[in-house]
């Protein structure tokens, strides 16, 4: 039994020899599984908010309390952004369909900005509580490189972040698509 999306249609292939009732039962089962998988890979804003609260509880001692968390389609050069003053977090819709642990990393990154606005050592200490931080960063860098997106060369190296801070960069707690994520 296989199923795949083809535009706005779902193509389900079933073994020959099934009765019409068995065929309908298997098609219903496969469609339910496909829908559940898509919900997990494409959570709505409510599910994203719930996930953010769980990540805050698990990795940030429940210290990050977002007012809202939502998907946005107008972020083309950032994976996510955060406005600490009002507690809003926005994730690029380009993350939809990526592995959950990558989305979790971006969410945790933005949640950490609710506690520490800049990209200094205290910020990275919080983010690095997430066990897949380096793996997720590598994944996102690979996606950006594959898409031919430019990588920012002008950012200070990691060891100069504390002295350089975020002065003059117009920082509002964002994780850039082009590699400007504090590395």
Coordinates of C-alpha atoms in Angstrom, one line a residue:
X1 CA 0.0 0.0 0.0
X2 CA 1.4 3.4 -0.9
X3 CA 0.1 6.9 -1.0
X4 CA 1.4 10.2 -2.4
X5 CA 0.3 13.7 -3.0
X6 CA 0.1 14.8 -6.6
X7 CA -0.9 18.4 -6.6
X8 CA -4.3 18.7 -4.9
X9 CA -4.9 14.9 -5.4
X10 CA -3.9 11.9 -3.4
X11 CA -2.9 8.8 -5.3
X12 CA -3.3 5.6 -3.4
X13 CA -2.1 2.3 -4.8
X14 CA -3.6 -0.9 -3.4
X15 CA -2.9 -4.5 -4.2
X16 CA -5.1 -6.1 -6.9
X17 CA -7.6 -8.6 -5.7
X18 CA -9.1 -6.6 -2.8
X19 CA -12.8 -6.4 -2.6
X20 CA -14.4 -3.0 -3.0
X21 CA -15.1 -2.9 0.8
X22 CA -11.4 -3.9 1.6
X23 CA -10.2 -1.3 -0.9
X24 CA -12.3 1.4 0.7
X25 CA -11.1 0.4 4.2
X26 CA -7.5 0.5 3.2
X27 CA -7.8 3.8 1.4
X28 CA -9.5 5.4 4.4
X29 CA -6.7 4.0 6.7
X30 CA -3.9 5.3 4.4
X31 CA -5.6 8.7 4.0
X32 CA -5.9 9.1 7.8
X33 CA -2.2 8.2 8.3
X34 CA -1.2 10.6 5.6
X35 CA -3.3 13.4 7.2
X36 CA -1.8 12.7 10.6
X37 CA 1.8 12.8 9.2
X38 CA 1.0 16.1 7.4
X39 CA -0.4 17.6 10.7
X40 CA 2.9 16.6 12.5
X41 CA 5.1 18.0 9.7
X42 CA 2.9 21.1 9.2
X43 CA 1.6 22.1 12.6
X44 CA -0.8 25.0 12.8
X45 CA -0.2 28.1 14.9
X46 CA -1.9 26.6 17.9
X47 CA 0.3 23.5 17.8
X48 CA 3.4 25.6 17.3
X49 CA 2.5 27.7 20.4
X50 CA 2.0 24.5 22.4
X51 CA 5.3 23.1 21.2
X52 CA 7.0 26.4 22.2
X53 CA 5.6 26.1 25.7
X54 CA 6.8 22.5 26.0
X55 CA 10.3 23.5 24.8
X56 CA 10.4 26.4 27.3
X57 CA 9.4 24.0 30.1
X58 CA 11.9 21.3 29.1
X59 CA 14.9 23.4 28.3
X60 CA 14.5 26.8 29.7
X61 CA 13.0 26.1 33.1
X62 CA 9.7 27.6 31.9
X63 CA 11.3 31.1 31.9
X64 CA 10.4 31.9 28.3
X65 CA 6.7 32.8 28.1
X66 CA 5.7 33.8 24.5
X67 CA 2.6 35.8 24.0
X68 CA 2.2 34.4 20.5
X69 CA 3.9 32.0 18.1
X70 CA 2.9 31.8 14.5
X71 CA 4.0 30.9 11.0
X72 CA 4.6 33.7 8.6
X73 CA 5.1 33.8 4.8
X74 CA 6.8 37.1 4.6
X75 CA 10.2 36.0 6.1
X76 CA 12.4 35.1 3.1
X77 CA 15.7 35.8 4.7
X78 CA 15.1 34.6 8.3
X79 CA 14.2 31.2 9.8
X80 CA 12.6 33.0 12.7
X81 CA 12.3 36.2 14.6
X82 CA 11.3 37.4 18.0
X83 CA 10.3 40.7 19.5
X84 CA 11.1 40.4 23.2
X85 CA 9.2 43.5 24.1
X86 CA 5.8 42.0 23.3
X87 CA 6.7 38.3 23.4
X88 CA 5.9 37.5 19.8
X89 CA 7.7 34.8 17.9
X90 CA 7.4 34.2 14.1
X91 CA 8.7 31.3 12.2
X92 CA 9.2 31.3 8.5
X93 CA 6.8 29.0 6.6
X94 CA 9.9 27.7 4.8
X95 CA 10.5 25.6 7.9
X96 CA 7.3 23.6 7.3
X97 CA 8.1 20.1 6.3
X98 CA 11.6 20.2 7.8
X99 CA 12.3 17.6 10.6
X100 CA 10.7 18.4 13.9
X101 CA 14.0 18.7 15.7
X102 CA 15.1 21.5 13.3
X103 CA 11.8 23.4 13.9
X104 CA 12.3 22.8 17.7
X105 CA 15.8 24.3 17.5
X106 CA 14.5 27.5 15.8
X107 CA 11.7 27.7 18.3
X108 CA 14.1 27.3 21.2
X109 CA 16.5 29.9 19.7
X110 CA 13.6 32.4 19.5
X111 CA 12.4 31.5 23.0
X112 CA 15.9 32.1 24.4
X113 CA 15.6 35.6 23.1
X114 CA 12.7 36.2 25.4
X115 CA 15.2 35.7 28.2
X116 CA 18.4 37.1 26.6
X117 CA 17.9 39.5 23.8
X118 CA 21.4 39.3 22.2
X119 CA 23.6 36.6 20.8
X120 CA 26.2 36.7 23.6
X121 CA 27.5 33.8 25.7
X122 CA 24.5 33.8 28.1
X123 CA 22.2 33.4 25.1
X124 CA 24.2 30.5 23.6
X125 CA 24.4 28.8 27.0
X126 CA 20.5 28.7 27.0
X127 CA 20.3 27.5 23.4
X128 CA 22.9 24.8 23.8
X129 CA 20.7 23.1 26.4
X130 CA 18.9 21.7 23.4
X131 CA 20.8 18.5 22.6
X132 CA 20.5 18.8 18.8
X133 CA 21.6 22.5 18.5
X134 CA 24.7 21.8 16.4
X135 CA 23.0 19.3 14.2
X136 CA 20.1 21.6 13.5
X137 CA 22.4 24.5 12.8
X138 CA 24.3 22.3 10.3
X139 CA 21.0 21.3 8.7
X140 CA 19.9 24.8 8.3
X141 CA 23.3 25.9 6.9
X142 CA 23.1 23.1 4.4
X143 CA 19.6 24.1 3.3
X144 CA 20.8 27.7 2.9
X145 CA 23.8 26.6 0.9
X146 CA 21.8 24.3 -1.3
X147 CA 19.4 27.0 -2.1
X148 CA 22.3 29.3 -3.1
X149 CA 21.5 31.8 -0.4
X150 CA 24.4 34.1 0.6
X151 CA 26.1 33.5 3.9
X152 CA 26.9 36.6 6.0
X153 CA 30.6 37.2 6.3
X154 CA 30.4 40.5 8.2
X155 CA 29.3 39.0 11.5
X156 CA 31.8 38.8 14.4
X157 CA 33.2 35.4 15.1
X158 CA 31.7 33.5 18.0
X159 CA 34.5 34.4 20.4
X160 CA 33.9 38.1 19.7
X161 CA 30.2 38.1 20.2
X162 CA 30.3 39.1 23.8
X163 CA 32.5 42.2 23.1
X164 CA 30.7 43.2 19.9
X165 CA 27.2 42.5 21.2
X166 CA 24.4 43.4 18.9
X167 CA 25.0 47.2 18.9
X168 CA 24.2 48.8 15.6
X169 CA 22.7 45.7 14.1
X170 CA 19.0 46.6 14.6
X171 CA 18.7 43.3 16.6
X172 CA 15.2 42.2 17.4
X173 CA 15.9 38.6 18.2
X174 CA 15.9 36.9 14.8
X175 CA 17.5 33.8 13.4
X176 CA 18.6 34.5 9.8
X177 CA 18.1 32.2 6.9
X178 CA 21.4 33.3 5.5
X179 CA 23.6 32.0 8.3
X180 CA 23.4 35.2 10.5
X181 CA 22.6 33.2 13.6
X182 CA 25.4 34.2 15.9
X183 CA 28.0 31.8 14.6

